[in-house]
Tab-separated table of C-alpha atoms in Angstrom:
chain	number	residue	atom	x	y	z
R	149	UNK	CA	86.717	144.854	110.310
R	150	UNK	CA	84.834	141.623	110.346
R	151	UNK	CA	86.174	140.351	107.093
R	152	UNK	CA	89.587	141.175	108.568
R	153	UNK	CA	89.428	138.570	111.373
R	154	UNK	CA	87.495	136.178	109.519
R	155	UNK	CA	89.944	136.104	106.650
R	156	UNK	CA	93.246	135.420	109.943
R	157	UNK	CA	90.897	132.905	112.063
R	158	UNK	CA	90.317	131.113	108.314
R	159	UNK	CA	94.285	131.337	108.060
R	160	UNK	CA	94.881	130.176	111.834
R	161	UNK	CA	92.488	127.270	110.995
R	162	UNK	CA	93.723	125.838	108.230
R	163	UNK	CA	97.714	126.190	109.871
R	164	UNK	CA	96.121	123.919	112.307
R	165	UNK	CA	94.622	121.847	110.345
R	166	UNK	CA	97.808	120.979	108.268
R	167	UNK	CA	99.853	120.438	111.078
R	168	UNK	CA	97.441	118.004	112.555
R	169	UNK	CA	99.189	114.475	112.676
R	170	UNK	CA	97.705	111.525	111.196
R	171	UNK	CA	95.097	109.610	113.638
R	172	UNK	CA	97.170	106.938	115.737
R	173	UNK	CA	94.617	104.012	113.571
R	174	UNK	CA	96.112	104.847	110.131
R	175	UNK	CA	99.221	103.708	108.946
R	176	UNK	CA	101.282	104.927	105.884
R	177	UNK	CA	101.797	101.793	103.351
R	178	UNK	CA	105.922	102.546	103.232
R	179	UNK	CA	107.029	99.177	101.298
R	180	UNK	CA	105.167	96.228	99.120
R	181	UNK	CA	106.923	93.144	99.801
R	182	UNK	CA	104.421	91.050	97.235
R	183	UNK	CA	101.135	91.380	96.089
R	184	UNK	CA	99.472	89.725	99.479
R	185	UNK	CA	102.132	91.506	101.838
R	186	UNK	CA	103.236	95.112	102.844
R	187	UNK	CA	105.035	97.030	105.101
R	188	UNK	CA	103.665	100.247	107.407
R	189	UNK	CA	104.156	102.385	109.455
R	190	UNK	CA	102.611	103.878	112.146
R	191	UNK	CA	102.277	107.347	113.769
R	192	UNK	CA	104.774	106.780	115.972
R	193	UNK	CA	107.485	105.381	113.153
R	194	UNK	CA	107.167	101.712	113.935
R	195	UNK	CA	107.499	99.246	111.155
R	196	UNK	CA	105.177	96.288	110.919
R	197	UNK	CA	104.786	93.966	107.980
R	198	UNK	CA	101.027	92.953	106.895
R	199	UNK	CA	99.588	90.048	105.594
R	200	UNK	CA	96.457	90.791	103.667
R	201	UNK	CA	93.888	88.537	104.972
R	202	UNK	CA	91.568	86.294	102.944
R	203	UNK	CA	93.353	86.141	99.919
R	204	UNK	CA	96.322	84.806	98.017
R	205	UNK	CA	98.192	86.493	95.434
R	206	UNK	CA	100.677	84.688	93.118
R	207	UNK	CA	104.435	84.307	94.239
R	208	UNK	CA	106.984	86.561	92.943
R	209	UNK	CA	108.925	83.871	90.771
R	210	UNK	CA	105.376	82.443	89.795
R	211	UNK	CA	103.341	83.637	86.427
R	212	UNK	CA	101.499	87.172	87.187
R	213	UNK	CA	103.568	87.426	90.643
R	214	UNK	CA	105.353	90.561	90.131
R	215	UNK	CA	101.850	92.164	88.459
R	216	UNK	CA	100.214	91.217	91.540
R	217	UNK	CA	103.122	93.275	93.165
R	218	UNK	CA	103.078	96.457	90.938
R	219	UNK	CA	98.561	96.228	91.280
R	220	UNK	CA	99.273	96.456	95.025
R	221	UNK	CA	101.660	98.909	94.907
R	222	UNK	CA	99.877	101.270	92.497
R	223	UNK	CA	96.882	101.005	94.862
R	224	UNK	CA	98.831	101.700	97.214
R	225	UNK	CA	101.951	102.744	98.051
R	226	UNK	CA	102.716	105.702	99.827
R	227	UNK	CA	99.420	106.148	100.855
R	228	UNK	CA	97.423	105.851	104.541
R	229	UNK	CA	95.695	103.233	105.222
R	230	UNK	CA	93.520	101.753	107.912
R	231	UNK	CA	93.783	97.770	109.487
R	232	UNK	CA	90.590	95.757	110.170
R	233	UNK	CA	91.269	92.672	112.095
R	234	UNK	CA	94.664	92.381	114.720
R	235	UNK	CA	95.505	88.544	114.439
R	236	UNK	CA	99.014	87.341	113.700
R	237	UNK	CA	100.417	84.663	111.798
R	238	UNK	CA	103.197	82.167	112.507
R	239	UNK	CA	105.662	84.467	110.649
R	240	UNK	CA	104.550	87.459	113.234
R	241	UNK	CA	102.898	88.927	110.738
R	242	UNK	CA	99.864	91.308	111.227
R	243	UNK	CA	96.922	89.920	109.055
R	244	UNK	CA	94.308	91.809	108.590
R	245	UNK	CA	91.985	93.893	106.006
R	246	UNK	CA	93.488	97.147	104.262
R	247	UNK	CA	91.020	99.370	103.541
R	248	UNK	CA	92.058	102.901	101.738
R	249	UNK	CA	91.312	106.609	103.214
R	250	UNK	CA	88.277	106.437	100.466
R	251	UNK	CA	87.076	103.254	101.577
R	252	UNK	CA	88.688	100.886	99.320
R	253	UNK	CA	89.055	97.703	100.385
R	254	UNK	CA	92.943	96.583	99.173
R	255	UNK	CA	92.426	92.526	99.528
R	256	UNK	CA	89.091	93.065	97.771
R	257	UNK	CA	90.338	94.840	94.803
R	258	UNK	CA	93.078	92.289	94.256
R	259	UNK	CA	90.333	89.633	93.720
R	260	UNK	CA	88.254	91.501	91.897
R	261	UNK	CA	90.849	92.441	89.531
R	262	UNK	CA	92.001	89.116	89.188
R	263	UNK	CA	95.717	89.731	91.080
R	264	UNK	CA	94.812	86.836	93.733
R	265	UNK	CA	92.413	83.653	94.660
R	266	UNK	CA	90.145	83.956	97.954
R	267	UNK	CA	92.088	82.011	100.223
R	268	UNK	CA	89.324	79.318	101.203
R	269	UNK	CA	91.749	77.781	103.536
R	270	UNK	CA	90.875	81.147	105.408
R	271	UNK	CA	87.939	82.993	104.114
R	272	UNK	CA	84.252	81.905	103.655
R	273	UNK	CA	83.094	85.537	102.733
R	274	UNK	CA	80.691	85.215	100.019
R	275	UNK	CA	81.267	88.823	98.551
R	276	UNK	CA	84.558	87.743	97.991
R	277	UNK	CA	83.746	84.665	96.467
R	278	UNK	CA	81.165	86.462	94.005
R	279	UNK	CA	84.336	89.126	92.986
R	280	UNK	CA	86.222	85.728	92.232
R	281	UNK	CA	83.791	84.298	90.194
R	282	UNK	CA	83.275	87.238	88.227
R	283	UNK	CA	87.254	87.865	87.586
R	284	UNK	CA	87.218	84.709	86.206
R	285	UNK	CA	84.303	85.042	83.947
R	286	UNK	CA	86.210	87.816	82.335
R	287	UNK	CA	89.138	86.973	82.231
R	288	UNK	CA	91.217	89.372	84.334
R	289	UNK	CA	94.260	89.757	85.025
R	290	UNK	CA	95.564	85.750	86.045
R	291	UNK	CA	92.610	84.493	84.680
R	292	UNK	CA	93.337	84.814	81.276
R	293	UNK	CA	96.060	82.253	81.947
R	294	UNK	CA	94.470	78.783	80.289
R	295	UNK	CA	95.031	77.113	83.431
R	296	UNK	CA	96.634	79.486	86.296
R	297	UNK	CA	98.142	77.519	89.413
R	298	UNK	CA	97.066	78.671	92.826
R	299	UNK	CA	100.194	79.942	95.076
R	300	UNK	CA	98.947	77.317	97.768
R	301	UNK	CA	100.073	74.247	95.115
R	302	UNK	CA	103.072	76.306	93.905
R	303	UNK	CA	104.186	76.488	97.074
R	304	UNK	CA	103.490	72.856	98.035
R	305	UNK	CA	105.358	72.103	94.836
R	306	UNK	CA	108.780	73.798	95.396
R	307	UNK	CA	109.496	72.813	99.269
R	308	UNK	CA	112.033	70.083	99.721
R	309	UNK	CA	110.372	66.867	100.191
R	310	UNK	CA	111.884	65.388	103.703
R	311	UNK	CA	109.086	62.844	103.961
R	312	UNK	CA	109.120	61.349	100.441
R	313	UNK	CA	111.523	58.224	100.463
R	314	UNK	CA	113.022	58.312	104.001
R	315	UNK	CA	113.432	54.996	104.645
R	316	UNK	CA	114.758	54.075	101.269
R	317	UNK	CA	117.475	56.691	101.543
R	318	UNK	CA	118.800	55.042	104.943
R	319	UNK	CA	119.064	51.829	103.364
R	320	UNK	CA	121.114	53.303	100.258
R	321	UNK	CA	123.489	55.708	102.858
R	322	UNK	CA	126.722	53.529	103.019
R	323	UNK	CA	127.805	52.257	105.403
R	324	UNK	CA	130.424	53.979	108.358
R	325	UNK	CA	132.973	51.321	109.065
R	326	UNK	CA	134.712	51.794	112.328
R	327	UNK	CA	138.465	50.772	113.649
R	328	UNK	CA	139.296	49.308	116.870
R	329	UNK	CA	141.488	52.170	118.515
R	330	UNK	CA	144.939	50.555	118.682
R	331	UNK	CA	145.942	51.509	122.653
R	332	UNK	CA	148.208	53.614	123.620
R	333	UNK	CA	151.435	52.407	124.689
R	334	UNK	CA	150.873	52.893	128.428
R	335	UNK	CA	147.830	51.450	128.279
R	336	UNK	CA	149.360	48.226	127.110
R	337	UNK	CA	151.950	47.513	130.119
């Protein structure tokens, strides 16, 4: 009779178990915008877009962008994940660490596999500097470019320079010659 009940309350338990919602801290990775940005959502279906902190993959239109991408995404997508850090960025952006159900930290991985530079600019973490260093000295994945440019300068290098030559451009503008309004005949008499 024992091995009766045990064998339902082992049934009753594991029902519960699999209709047990996801803790309110993870988030399910639902979209991979680039290799340094995703998209999640929470337990409660909002969407929120991520900006992995400390690190800087390549652009999409830039050499090993879209691997950075498909790296990211086949880390991964579709999976939960939990958020370390709650700071937002001037795009409204979350930025923060991604760190796997298993533990695996997302931004780390990218550098380590050599799918994006520490961001300097925002990290000083040494670990992450070491996983760098040792992408590099083996050549992984953007490293084994001769000479790979960091998003930061590609970036710099494609927005519209406003600043550069201001002044000369008034001076070349011609110029808008105005007419004396002839009046209007009542305005004459």
């Amino acid at each position: 009779m024992f091995k009766k009940y045990s064998s339902l309350l082992l049934i009753i338990i594991l029902l519960l178990w699999a209709c047990n919602p996801k803790p309110e801290y993870l988030y399910k990775v639902v979209k991979i915008k680039d290799g340094d940005t995703i998209g999640l959502l929470s337990s409660d279906n909002r969407q929120m877009t991520v900006r992995l902190a400390e690190v800087d993959c390549p652009e999409k239109t830039q050499a090993f962008g879209q691997a950075a991408k498909k790296f990211t995404s086949d880390l991964c997508f579709g999976k939960y994940v939990k958020l370390v850090g709650n700071v937002h960025d001037r795009y409204g952006r979350t930025v923060a660490l991604v760190i796997l159900e298993d533990g695996t930290n997302v931004n780390y991985q990218l550098v380590k596999s050599g799918y994006a530079w520490q961001y300097k600019q925002y990290s000083q973490n040494a670990q992450l500097a070491g996983y760098e260093h040792e992408a590099r000295q083996s050549r992984l994945g953007l490293w084994a470019d001769a000479n790979p440019t960091p998003p930061w300068e590609y970036r710099r290098e494609k927005k519209p320079a406003y600043h550069i030559g201001q002044t000369d451009s008034l001076q070349h503008k011609p110029k808008k010659h105005y007419h004396k309004r002839k009046p209007k005949l009542e305005e004459v008499y």
